Short mmCIF file of C-alpha atoms in Angstrom, two decimals:
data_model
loop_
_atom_site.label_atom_id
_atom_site.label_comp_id
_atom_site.label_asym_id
_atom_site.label_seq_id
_atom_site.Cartn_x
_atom_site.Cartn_y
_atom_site.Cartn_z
CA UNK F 1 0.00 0.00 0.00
CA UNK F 2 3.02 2.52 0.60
CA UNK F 3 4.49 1.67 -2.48
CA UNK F 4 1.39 2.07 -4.22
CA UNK F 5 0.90 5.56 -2.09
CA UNK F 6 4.29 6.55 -3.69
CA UNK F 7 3.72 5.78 -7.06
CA UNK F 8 0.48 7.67 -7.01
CA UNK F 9 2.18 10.59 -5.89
CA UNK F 10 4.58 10.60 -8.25
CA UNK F 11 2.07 10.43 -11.00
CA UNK F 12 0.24 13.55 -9.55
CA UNK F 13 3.65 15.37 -9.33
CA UNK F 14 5.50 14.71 -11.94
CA UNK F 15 3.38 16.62 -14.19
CA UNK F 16 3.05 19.19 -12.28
CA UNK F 17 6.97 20.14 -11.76
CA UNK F 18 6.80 19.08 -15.66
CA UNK F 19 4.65 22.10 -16.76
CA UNK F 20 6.35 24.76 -14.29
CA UNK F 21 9.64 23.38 -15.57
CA UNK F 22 8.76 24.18 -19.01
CA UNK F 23 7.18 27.77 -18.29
CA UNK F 24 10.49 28.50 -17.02
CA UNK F 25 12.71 27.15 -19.15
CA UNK F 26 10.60 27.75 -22.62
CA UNK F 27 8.67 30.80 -22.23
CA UNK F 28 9.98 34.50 -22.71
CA UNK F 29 7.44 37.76 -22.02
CA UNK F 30 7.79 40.90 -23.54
CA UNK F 31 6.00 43.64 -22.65
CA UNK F 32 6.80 45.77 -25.57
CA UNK F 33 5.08 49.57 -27.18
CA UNK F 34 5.98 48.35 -30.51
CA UNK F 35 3.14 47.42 -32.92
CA UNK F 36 2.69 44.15 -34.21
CA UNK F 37 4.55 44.63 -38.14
CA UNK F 38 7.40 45.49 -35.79
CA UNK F 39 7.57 42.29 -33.77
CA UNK F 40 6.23 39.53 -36.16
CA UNK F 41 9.79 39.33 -38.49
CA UNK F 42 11.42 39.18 -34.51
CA UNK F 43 9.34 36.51 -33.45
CA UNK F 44 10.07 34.60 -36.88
CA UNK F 45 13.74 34.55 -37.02
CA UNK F 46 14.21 34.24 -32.91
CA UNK F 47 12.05 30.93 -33.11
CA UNK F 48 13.76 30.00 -35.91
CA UNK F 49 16.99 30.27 -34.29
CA UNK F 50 15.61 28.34 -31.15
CA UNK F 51 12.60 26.85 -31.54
CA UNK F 52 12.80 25.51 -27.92
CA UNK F 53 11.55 28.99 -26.69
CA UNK F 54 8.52 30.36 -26.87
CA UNK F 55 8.70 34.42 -27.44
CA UNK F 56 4.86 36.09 -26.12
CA UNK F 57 5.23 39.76 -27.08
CA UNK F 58 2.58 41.41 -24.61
CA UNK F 59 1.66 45.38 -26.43
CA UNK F 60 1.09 47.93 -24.18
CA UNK F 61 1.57 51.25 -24.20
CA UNK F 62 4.84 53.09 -22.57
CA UNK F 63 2.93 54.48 -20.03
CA UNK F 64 0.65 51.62 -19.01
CA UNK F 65 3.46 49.58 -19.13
CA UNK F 66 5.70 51.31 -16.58
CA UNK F 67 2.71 51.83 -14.11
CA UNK F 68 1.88 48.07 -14.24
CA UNK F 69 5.83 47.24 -13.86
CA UNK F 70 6.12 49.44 -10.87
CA UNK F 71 2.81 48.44 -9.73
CA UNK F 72 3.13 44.97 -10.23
CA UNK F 73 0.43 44.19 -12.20
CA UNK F 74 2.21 42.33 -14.89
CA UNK F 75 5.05 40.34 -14.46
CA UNK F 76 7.55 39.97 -17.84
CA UNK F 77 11.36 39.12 -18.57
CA UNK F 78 11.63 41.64 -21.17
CA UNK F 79 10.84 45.59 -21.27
CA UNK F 80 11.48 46.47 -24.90
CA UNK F 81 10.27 50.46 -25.87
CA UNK F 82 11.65 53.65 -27.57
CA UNK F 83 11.46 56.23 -24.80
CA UNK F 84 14.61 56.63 -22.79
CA UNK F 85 13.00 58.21 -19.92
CA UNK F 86 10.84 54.43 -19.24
CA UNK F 87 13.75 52.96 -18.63
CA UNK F 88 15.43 55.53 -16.14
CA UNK F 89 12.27 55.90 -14.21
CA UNK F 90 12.19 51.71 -13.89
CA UNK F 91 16.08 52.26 -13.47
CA UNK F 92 15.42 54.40 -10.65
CA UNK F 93 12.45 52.11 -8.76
CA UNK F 94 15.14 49.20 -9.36
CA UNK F 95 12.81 47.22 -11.37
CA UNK F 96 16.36 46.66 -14.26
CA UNK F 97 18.79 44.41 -13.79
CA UNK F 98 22.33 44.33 -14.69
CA UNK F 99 23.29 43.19 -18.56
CA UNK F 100 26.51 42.56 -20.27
CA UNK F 101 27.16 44.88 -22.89
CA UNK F 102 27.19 43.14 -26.32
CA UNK F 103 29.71 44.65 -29.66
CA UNK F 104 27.47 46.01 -31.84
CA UNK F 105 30.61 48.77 -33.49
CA UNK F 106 28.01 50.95 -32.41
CA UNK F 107 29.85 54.92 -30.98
CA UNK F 108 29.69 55.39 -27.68
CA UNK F 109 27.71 58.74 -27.49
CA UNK F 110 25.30 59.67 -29.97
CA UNK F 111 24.37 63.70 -30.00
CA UNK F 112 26.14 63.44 -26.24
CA UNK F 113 23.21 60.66 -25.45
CA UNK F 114 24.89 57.36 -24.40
CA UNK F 115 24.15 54.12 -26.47
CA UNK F 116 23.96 52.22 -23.36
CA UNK F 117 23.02 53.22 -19.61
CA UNK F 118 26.18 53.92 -18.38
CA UNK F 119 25.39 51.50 -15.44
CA UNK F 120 24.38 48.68 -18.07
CA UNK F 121 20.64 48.60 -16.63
CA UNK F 122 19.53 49.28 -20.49
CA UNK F 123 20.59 48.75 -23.97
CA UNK F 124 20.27 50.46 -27.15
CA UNK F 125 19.46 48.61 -30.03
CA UNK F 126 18.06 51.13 -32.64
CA UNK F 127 17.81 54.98 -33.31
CA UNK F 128 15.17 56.45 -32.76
CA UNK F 129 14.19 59.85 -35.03
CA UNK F 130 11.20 62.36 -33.77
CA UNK F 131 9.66 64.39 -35.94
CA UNK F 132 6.36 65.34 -38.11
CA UNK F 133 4.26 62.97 -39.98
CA UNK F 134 2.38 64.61 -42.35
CA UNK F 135 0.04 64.26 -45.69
CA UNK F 136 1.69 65.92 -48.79
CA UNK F 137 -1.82 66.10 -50.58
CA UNK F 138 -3.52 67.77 -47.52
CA UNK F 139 -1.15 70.16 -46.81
CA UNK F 140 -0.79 70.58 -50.53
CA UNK F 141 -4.98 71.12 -51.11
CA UNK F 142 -4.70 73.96 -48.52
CA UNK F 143 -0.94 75.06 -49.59
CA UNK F 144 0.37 74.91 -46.64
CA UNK F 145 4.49 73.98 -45.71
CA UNK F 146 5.66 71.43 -44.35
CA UNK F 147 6.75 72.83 -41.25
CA UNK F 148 10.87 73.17 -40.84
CA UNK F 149 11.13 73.19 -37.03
CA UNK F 150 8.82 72.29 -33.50
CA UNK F 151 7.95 75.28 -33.25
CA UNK F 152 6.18 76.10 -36.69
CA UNK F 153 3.61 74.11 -34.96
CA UNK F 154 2.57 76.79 -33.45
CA UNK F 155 1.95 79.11 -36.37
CA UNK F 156 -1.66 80.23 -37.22
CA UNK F 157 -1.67 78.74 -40.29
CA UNK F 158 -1.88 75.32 -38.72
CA UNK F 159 -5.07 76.56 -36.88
CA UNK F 160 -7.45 73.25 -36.87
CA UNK F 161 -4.40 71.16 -39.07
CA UNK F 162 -2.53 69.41 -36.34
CA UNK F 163 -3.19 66.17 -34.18
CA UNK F 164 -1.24 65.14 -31.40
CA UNK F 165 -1.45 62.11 -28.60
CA UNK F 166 -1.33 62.93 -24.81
CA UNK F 167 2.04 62.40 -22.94
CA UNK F 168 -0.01 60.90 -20.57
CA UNK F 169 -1.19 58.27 -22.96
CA UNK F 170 1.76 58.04 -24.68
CA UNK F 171 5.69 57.54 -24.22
CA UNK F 172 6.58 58.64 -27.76
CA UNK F 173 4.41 61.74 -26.87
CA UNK F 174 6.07 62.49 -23.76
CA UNK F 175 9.62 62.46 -25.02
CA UNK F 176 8.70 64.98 -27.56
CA UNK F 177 7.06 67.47 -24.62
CA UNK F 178 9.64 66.75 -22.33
CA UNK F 179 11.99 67.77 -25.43
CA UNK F 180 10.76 70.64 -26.31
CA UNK F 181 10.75 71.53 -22.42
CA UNK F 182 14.09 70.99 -22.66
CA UNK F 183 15.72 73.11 -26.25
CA UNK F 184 13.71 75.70 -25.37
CA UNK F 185 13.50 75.78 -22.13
CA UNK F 186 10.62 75.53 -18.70
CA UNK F 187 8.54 78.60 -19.51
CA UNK F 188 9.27 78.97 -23.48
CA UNK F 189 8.47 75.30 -23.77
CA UNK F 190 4.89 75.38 -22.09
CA UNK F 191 4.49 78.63 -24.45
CA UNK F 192 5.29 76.56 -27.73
CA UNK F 193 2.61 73.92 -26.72
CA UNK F 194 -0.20 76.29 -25.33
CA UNK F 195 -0.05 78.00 -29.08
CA UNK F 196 0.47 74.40 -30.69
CA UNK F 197 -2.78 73.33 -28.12
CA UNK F 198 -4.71 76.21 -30.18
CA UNK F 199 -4.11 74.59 -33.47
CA UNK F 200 -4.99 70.98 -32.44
CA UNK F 201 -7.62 69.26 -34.73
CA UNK F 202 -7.91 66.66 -32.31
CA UNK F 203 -6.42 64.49 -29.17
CA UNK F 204 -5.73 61.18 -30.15
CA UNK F 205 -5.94 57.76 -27.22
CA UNK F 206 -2.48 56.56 -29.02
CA UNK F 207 0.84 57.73 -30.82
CA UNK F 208 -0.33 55.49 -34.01
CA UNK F 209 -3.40 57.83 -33.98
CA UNK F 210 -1.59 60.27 -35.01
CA UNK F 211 0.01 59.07 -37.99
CA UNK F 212 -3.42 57.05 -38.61
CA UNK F 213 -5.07 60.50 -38.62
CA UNK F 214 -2.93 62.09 -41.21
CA UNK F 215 -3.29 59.05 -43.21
CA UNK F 216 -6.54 59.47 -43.52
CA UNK F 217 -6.81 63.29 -43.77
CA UNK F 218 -8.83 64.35 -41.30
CA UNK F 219 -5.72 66.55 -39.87
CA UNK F 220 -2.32 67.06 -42.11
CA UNK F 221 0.35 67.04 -39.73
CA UNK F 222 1.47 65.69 -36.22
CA UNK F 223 4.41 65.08 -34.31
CA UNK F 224 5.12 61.26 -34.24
CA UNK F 225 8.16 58.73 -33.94
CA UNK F 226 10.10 57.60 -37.54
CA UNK F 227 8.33 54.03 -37.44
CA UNK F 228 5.12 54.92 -36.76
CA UNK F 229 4.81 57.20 -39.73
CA UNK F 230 3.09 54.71 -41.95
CA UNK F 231 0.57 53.10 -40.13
CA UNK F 232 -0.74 49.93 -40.68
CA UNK F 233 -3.85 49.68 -42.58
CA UNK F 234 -3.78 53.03 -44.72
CA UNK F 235 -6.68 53.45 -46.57
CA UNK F 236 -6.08 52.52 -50.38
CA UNK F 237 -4.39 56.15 -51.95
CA UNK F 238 -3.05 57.43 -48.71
CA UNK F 239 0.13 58.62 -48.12
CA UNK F 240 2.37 59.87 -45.58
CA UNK F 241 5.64 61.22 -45.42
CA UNK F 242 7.89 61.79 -42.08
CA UNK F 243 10.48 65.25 -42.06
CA UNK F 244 13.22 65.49 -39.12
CA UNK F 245 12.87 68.90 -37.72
CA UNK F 246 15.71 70.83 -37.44
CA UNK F 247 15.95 70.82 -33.79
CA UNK F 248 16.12 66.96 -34.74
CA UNK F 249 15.80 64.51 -31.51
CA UNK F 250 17.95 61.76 -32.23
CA UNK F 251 17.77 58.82 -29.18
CA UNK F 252 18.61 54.97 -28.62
CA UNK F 253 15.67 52.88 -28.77
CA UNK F 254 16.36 50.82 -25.62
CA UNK F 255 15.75 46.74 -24.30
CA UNK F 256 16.47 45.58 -20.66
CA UNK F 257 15.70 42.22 -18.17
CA UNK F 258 13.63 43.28 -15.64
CA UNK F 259 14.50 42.64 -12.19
CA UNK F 260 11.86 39.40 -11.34
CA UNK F 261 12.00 38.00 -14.60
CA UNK F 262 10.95 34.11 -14.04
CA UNK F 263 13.50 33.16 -17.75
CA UNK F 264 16.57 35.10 -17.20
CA UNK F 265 18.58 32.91 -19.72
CA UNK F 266 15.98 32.92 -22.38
CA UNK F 267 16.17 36.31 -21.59
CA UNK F 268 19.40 36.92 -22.44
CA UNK F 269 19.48 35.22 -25.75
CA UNK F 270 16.84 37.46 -26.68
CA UNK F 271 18.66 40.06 -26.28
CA UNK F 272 21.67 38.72 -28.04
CA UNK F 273 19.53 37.99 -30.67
CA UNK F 274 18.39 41.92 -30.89
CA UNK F 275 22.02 43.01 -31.36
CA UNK F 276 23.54 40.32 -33.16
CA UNK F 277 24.16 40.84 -36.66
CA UNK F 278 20.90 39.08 -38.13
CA UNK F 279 18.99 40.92 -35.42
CA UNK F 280 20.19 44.09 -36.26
CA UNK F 281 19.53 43.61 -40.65
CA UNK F 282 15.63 42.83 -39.34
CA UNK F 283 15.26 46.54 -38.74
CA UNK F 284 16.17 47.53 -42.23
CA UNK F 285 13.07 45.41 -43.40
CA UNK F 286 10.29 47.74 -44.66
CA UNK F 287 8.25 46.60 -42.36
CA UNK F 288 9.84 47.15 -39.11
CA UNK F 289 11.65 50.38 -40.58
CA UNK F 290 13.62 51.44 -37.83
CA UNK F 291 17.80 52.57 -38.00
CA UNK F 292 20.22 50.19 -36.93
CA UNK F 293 22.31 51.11 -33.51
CA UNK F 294 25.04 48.81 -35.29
CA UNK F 295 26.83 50.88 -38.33
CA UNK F 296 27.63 47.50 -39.94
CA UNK F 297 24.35 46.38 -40.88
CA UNK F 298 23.60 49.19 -43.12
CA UNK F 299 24.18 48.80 -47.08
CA UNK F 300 28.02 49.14 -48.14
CA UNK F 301 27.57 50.53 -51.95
CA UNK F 302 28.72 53.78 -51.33
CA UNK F 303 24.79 55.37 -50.58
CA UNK F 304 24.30 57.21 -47.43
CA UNK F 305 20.49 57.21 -47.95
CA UNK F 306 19.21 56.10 -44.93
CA UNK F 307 22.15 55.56 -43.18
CA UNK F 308 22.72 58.13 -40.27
CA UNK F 309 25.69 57.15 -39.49
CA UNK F 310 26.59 58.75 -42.86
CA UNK F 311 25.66 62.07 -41.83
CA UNK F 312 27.57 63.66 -39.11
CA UNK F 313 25.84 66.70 -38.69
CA UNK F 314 22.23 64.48 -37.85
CA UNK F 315 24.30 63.98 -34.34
CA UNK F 316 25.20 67.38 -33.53
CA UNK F 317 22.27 68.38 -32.19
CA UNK F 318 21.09 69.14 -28.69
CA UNK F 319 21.02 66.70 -25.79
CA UNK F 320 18.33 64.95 -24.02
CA UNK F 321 18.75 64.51 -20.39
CA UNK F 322 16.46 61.39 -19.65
CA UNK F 323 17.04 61.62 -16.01
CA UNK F 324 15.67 65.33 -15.94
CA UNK F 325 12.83 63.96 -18.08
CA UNK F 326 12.25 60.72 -15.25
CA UNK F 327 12.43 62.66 -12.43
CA UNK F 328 9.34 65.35 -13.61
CA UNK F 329 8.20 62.34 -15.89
CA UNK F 330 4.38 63.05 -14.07
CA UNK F 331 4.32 66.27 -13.41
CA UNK F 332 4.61 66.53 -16.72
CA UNK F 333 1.81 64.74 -17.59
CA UNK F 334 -0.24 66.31 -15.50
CA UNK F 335 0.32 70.05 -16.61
CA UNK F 336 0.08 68.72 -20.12
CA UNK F 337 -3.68 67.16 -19.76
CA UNK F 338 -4.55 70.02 -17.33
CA UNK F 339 -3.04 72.93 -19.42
CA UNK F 340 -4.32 71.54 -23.06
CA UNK F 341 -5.52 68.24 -23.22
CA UNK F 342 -8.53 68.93 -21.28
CA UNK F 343 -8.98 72.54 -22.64
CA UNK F 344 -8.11 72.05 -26.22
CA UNK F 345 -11.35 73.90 -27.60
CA UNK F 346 -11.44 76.75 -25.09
CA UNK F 347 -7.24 77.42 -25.98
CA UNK F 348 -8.60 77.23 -29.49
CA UNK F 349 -10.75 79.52 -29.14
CA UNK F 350 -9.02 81.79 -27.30
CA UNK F 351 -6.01 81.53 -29.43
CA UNK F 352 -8.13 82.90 -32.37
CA UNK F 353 -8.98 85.71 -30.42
CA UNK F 354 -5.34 86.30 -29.79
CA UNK F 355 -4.17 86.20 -33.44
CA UNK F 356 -6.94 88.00 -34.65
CA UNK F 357 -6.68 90.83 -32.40
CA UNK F 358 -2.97 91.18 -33.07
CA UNK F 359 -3.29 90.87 -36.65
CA UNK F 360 -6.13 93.98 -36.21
CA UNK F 361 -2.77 96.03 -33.99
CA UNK F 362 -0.85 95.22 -37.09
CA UNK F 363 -3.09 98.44 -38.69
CA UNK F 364 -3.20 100.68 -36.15
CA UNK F 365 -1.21 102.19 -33.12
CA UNK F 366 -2.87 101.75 -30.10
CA UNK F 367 -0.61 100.88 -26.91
CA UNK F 368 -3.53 100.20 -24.36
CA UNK F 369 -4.88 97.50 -27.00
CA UNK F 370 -1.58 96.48 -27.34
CA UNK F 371 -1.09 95.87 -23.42
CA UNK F 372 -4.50 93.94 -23.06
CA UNK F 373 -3.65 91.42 -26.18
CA UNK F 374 0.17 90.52 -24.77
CA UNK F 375 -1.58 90.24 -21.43
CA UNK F 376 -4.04 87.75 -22.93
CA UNK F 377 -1.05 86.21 -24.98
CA UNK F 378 1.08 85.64 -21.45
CA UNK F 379 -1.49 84.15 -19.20
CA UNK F 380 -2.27 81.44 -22.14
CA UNK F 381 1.64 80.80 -22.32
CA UNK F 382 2.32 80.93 -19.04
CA UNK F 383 2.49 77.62 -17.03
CA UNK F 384 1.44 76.77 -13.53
CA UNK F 385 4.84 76.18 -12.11
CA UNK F 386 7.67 78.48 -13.10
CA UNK F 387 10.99 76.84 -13.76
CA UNK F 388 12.54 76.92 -10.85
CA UNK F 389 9.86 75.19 -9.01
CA UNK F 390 9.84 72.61 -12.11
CA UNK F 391 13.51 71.89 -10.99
CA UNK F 392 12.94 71.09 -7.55
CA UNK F 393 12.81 66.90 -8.66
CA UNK F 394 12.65 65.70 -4.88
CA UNK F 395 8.82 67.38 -5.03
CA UNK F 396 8.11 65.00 -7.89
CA UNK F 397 9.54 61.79 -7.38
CA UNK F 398 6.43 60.38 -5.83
CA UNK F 399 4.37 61.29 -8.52
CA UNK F 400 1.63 58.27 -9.95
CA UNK F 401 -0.03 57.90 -13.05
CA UNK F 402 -3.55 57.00 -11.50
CA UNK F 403 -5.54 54.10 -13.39
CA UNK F 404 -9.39 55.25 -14.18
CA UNK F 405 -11.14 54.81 -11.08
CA UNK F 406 -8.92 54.76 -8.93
CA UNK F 407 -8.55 57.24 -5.88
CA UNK F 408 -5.28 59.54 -5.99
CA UNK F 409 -2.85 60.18 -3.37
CA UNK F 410 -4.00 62.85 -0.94
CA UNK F 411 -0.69 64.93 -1.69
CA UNK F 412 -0.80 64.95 -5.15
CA UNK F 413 -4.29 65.47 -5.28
CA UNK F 414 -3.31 68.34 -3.60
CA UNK F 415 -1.09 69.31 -6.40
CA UNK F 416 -3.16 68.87 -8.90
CA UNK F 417 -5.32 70.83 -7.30
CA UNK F 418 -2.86 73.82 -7.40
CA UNK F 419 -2.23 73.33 -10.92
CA UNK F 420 -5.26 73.51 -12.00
CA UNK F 421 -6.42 76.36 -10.02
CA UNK F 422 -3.44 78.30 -11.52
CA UNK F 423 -4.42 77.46 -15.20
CA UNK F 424 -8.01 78.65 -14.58
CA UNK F 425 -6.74 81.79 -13.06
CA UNK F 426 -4.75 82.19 -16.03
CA UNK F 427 -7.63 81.86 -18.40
CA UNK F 428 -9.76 83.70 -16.15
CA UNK F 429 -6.95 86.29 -17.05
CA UNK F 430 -6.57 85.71 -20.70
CA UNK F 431 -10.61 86.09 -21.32
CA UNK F 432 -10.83 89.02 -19.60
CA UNK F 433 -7.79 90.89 -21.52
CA UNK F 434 -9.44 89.83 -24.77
CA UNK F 435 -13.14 90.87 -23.44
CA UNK F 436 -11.06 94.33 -22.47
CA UNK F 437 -9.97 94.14 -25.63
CA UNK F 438 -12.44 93.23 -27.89
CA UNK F 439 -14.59 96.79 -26.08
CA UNK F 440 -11.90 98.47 -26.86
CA UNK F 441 -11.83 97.69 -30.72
CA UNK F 442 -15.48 98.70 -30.72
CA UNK F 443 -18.26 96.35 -31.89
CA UNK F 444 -18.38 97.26 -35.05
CA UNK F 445 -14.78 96.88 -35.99
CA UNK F 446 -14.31 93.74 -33.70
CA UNK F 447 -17.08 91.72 -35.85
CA UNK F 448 -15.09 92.23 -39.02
CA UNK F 449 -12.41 90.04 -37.72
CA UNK F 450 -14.79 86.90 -37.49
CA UNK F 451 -17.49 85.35 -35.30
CA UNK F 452 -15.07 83.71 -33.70
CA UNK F 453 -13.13 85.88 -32.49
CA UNK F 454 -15.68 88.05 -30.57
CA UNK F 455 -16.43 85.78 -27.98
CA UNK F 456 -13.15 84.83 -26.50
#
């Protein structure tokens, strides 16, 4: 009867230890922003290469995907995205663990950016360029330019032309904020956006919105990431092109082990995989369209189409600090949604005033009116925390995106709070200067500049 007790019990166990054996051992997770034309030629050649493990790519995007990490709502080997800053703030939380660096002939700095956390946490594997998607036929239909730099954005000829994501709801989004923030500075920054937030079209859930928007034409133009300027599924006819601005942004695309991953060897050979010569060739393929981090890959018959490694000036621009962008990585967020996101008609409206008013100073001399439309113009450009209160990072650190239906923290409930009270005050402001103004003009002349404009 023992023996048979035994043997029993091995039968119920064995398959058991079998099945956790072989999660272990077989099984890689992703959890990965890139779409799926991006990861299917991956998944291809890596299970070609071993076909003993299993690679489940789990799509999320940047921002969901660090709140669940540092949350832990998702457990995964891999973290695999484009925004530096995801990786310092999981970096920081110590959710990365320590890699080996692999020889990709890759430099060492790109634009003063490292390749590779200096602490090995994090990767690089490809380049990353942000810019402006756009539809030639749109913009050409209402002959407008393709716009030259970030902040052409902001022009009023882009008035109702422009789609963007939130940096709240996206990483790719963020970065491009945060970079802005950071070229031309705190206050000059929020100032570019509030007048780029008067010439949205729309607010879009995801970065591929964007580009899926242009696409389709129902907005010309919107800042996006290189590989997400042709979006899968174009309608039949549609085009898109992508420009680098000339305040070009020019980062590693990143891939790290995170710090509880259950297959730390499959893990590994992922990676190695990534930068290994055949890895690296699968981003030239039209369908993943992304720039090699290793110069090798790229074609040797004398054409620098393509190639950036070809074009020395393309790295001699500006510098992204990704811990500066970590450590106010929410407070970001928040000022963004608070500030436009959540206002985008009224700062479209109001903007109209604005440039209508000023183009009406352009004929006439009038200092008063003058006064009333550049205090209208500051209190829309001005942003609820100055710079040096932006800079204090210990303020921020504790900082939570909040998941839909979810309570906040007291303290930053508090904060956000205080924000917005200071952007309503400042609209409060910027409606009264243009109601000041718009007496001033006189009825009369005020209704010749547009419907619009008279009730800002």
């Amino acid at each position: 009867m023992l023996r048979t007790f035994f043997i029993c019990l091995a039968a119920l166990l064995a398959p058991t230890v079998f099945i956790g054996t072989a999660i272990a051992a077989e099984k890689v997770r992703v959890l990965t922003s890139f779409p799926p034309q991006f990861l299917e030629p991956f998944q291809r050649a890596f299970t070609k290469r071993h076909p003993a493990i299993l690679i489940e790519f789990v799509q999320r995007k940047t921002t969901t995907a660090l709140a669940d990490i540092v949350g832990d709502r998702h457990k995964a080997d891999i973290f695999w995205a484009s925004a530096p800053d995801a990786f310092e703030i999981l970096k920081r939380v110590g959710r990365l663990t320590e890699l080996k660096p692999r020889p990709t002939g890759a430099p060492d700095l790109i634009a003063g950016y490292p390749v590779n956390d200096p602490d090995l946490m994090y990767l690089g594997f490809a380049l990353s360029g942000y810019g402006f998607v756009y539809n030639p036929d749109y913009l050409k239909e209402r002959e407008l330019p393709v716009p030259k730099g970030w902040s052409d954005l902001a022009a009023p000829i882009y008035a109702g032309h422009i789609g963007i994501s939130s940096p709240s709801r996206s990483g790719t989004m963020h970065l491009m904020v945060e970079a802005i923030l950071q070229v031309y500075g705190w206050d000059r920054g929020w100032g570019i956006w509030s007048e780029i937030g008067g010439n949205l079209a729309t607010v879009t859930a995801r970065s591929f919105g964007v580009s899926a928007g242009v696409a389709r034409g129902r907005f010309g133009v919107g800042p996006s990431i290189d590989f997400l300027a042709k979006p899968e599924g174009m309608p039949e006819g549609a085009t898109t092109r992508f420009a680098l601005p000339e305040e070009t942004l020019f980062v590693p695309a990143s891939i790290a082990i995170l710090t509880d991953a259950a297959n730390r060897e499959g893990a590994e050979r992922f990676i190695d995989f990534v930068l290994s010569p055949d890895g690296q060739a699968l981003l030239l393929d039209p369908a993943v369209a992304r720039l090699p981090i290793s110069p090798s890959v790229y074609p040797t018959d004398g054409s620098t189409d393509g190639n950036p490694f070809q074009h020395d000036s393309l790295f001699a621009r500006g510098l992204f600090d990704a811990g500066l962008s970590a450590a106010r990585y929410e407070l970001v967020n928040i000022i963004f949604d608070e500030m436009i996101t959540f206002r985008r008609s009224d700062l479209g409206r109001m903007w109209r005033s604005v440039r209508a008013m000023e183009a009406a100073l352009s004929e006439r001399s009038d200092t008063d009116l003058a006064k009333l439309v550049s205090d209208a113009r500051g209190a829309l450009t001005r942003p609820p925390l100055n710079g040096t209160e932006a800079m204090e990072l210990e303020r921020w650190k504790d900082l939570v995106r909040v998941r839909r239906g979810l309570p906040t923290p007291e303290p930053q409930a508090r904060l956000e709070a205080h924000i917005k009270a200071r952007i309503d005050e400042n609209m409060r402001r910027a409606a009264q200067a243009l109601t000041d103004a718009a007496a001033r003009l006189g009825a009369a002349e005020w209704d010749a500049q547009g419907p619009e404009a008279s009730r800002p």
